[in-house]
PDB file of C-alpha atoms in Angstrom:
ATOM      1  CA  UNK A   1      11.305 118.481  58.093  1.00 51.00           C
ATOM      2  CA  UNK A   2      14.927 117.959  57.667  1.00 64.00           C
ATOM      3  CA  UNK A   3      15.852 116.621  54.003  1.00 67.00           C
ATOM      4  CA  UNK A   4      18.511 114.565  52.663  1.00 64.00           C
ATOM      5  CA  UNK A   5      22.062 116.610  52.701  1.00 70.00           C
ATOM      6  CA  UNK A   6      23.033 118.157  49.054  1.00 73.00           C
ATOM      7  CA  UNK A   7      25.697 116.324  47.269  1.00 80.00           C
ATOM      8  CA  UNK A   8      28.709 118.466  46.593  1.00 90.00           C
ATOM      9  CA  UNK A   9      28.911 118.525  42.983  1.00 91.00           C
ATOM     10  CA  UNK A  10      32.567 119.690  40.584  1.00 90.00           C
ATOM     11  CA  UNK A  11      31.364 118.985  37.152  1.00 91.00           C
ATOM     12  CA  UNK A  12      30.296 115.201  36.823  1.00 92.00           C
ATOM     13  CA  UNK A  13      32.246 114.364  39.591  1.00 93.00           C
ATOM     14  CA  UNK A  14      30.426 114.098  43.514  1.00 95.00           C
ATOM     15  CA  UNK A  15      33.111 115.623  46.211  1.00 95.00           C
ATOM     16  CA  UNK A  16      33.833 114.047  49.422  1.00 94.00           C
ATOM     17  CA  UNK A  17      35.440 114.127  52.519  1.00 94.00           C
ATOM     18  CA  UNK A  18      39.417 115.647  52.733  1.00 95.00           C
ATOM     19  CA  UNK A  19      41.890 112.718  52.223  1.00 95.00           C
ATOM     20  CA  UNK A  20      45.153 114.903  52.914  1.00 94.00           C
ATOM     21  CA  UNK A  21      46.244 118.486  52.310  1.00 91.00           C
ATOM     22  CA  UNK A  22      49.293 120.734  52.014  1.00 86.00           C
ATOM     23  CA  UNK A  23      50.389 123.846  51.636  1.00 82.00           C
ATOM     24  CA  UNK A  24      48.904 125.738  48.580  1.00 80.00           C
ATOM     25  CA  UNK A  25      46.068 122.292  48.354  1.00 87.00           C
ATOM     26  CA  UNK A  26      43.530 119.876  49.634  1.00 92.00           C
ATOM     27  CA  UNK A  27      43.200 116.380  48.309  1.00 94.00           C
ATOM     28  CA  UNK A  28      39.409 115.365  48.274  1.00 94.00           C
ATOM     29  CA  UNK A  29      37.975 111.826  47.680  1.00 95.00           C
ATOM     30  CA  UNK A  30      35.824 112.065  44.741  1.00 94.00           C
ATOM     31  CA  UNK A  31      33.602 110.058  42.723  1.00 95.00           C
ATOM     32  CA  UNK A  32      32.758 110.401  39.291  1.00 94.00           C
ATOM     33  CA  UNK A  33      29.043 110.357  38.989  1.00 93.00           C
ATOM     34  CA  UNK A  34      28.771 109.141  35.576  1.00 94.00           C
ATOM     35  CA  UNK A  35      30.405 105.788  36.074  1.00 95.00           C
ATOM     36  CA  UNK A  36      31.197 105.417  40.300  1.00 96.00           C
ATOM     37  CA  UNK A  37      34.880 105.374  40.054  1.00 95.00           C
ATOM     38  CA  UNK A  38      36.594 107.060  42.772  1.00 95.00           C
ATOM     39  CA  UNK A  39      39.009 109.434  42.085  1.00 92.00           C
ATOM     40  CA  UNK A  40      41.333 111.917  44.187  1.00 91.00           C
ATOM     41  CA  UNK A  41      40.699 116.044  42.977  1.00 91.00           C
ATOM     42  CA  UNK A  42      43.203 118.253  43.982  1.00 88.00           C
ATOM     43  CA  UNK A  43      41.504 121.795  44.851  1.00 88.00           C
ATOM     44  CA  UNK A  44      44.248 123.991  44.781  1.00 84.00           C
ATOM     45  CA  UNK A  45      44.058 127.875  47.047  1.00 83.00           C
ATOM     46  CA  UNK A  46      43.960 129.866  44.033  1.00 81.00           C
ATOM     47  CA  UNK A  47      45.493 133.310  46.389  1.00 83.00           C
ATOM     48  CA  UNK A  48      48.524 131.325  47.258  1.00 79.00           C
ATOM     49  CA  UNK A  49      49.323 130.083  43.843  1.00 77.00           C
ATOM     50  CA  UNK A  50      48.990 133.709  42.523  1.00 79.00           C
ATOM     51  CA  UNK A  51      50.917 134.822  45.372  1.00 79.00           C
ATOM     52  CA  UNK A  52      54.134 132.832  44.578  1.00 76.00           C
ATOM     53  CA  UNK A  53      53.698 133.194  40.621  1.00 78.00           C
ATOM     54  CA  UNK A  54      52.656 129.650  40.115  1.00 73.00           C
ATOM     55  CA  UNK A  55      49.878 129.616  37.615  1.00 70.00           C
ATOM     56  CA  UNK A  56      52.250 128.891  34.785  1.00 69.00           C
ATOM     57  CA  UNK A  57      53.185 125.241  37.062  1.00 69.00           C
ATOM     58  CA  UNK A  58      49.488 124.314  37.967  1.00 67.00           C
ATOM     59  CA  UNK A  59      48.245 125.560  34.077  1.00 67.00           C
ATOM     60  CA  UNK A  60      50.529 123.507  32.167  1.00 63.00           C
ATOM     61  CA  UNK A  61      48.631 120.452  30.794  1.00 63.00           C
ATOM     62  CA  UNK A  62      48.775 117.642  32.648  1.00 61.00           C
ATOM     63  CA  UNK A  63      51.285 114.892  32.031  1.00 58.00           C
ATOM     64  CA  UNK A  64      49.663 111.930  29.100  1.00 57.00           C
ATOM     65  CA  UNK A  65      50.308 109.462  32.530  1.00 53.00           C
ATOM     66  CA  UNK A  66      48.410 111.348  34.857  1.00 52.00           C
ATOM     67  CA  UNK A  67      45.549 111.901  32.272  1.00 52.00           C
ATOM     68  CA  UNK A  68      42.679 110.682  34.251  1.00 55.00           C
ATOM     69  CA  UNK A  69      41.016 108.863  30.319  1.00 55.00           C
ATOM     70  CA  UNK A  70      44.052 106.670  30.312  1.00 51.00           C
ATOM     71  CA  UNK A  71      44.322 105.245  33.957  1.00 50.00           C
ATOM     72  CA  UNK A  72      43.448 101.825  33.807  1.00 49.00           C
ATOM     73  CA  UNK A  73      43.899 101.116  30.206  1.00 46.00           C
ATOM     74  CA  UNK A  74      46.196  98.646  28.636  1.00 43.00           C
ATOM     75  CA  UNK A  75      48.831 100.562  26.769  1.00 43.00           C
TER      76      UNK A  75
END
């Protein structure tokens, strides 16, 4: 008896299918489970960015535009 496939779960949000990817990163199409908005996640290869001495770039706090609470809001 073959069940339903698992849902790939980051947090509240339900992974997808690969939209695009490049070199050190895969964008996924995401949904956030708590209210079904979709949303891109970028999964970034954690070796390569340690490689090339990254972590600093991908560790700073994201931008106040890119913050995912304000998309969508009236400023």
């Amino acid at each position: 008896m073959a069940g339903a496939p698992r849902k790939k779960m980051v947090g509240r949000y339900e992974v997808g299918w690969t939209i695009g990817h490049g070199s050190f990163a895969k964008v996924k199409f995401t949904v956030d489970a708590d209210t079904g908005v979709p949303v891109d996640m970028k999964v970034l290869d954690k070796a390569t960015i340690l490689n090339h001495r990254m972590l600093q770039q991908v560790a700073a706090p994201p931008s106040p535009s890119l913050d995912p609470s304000t998309l969508g809001s009236s400023h």
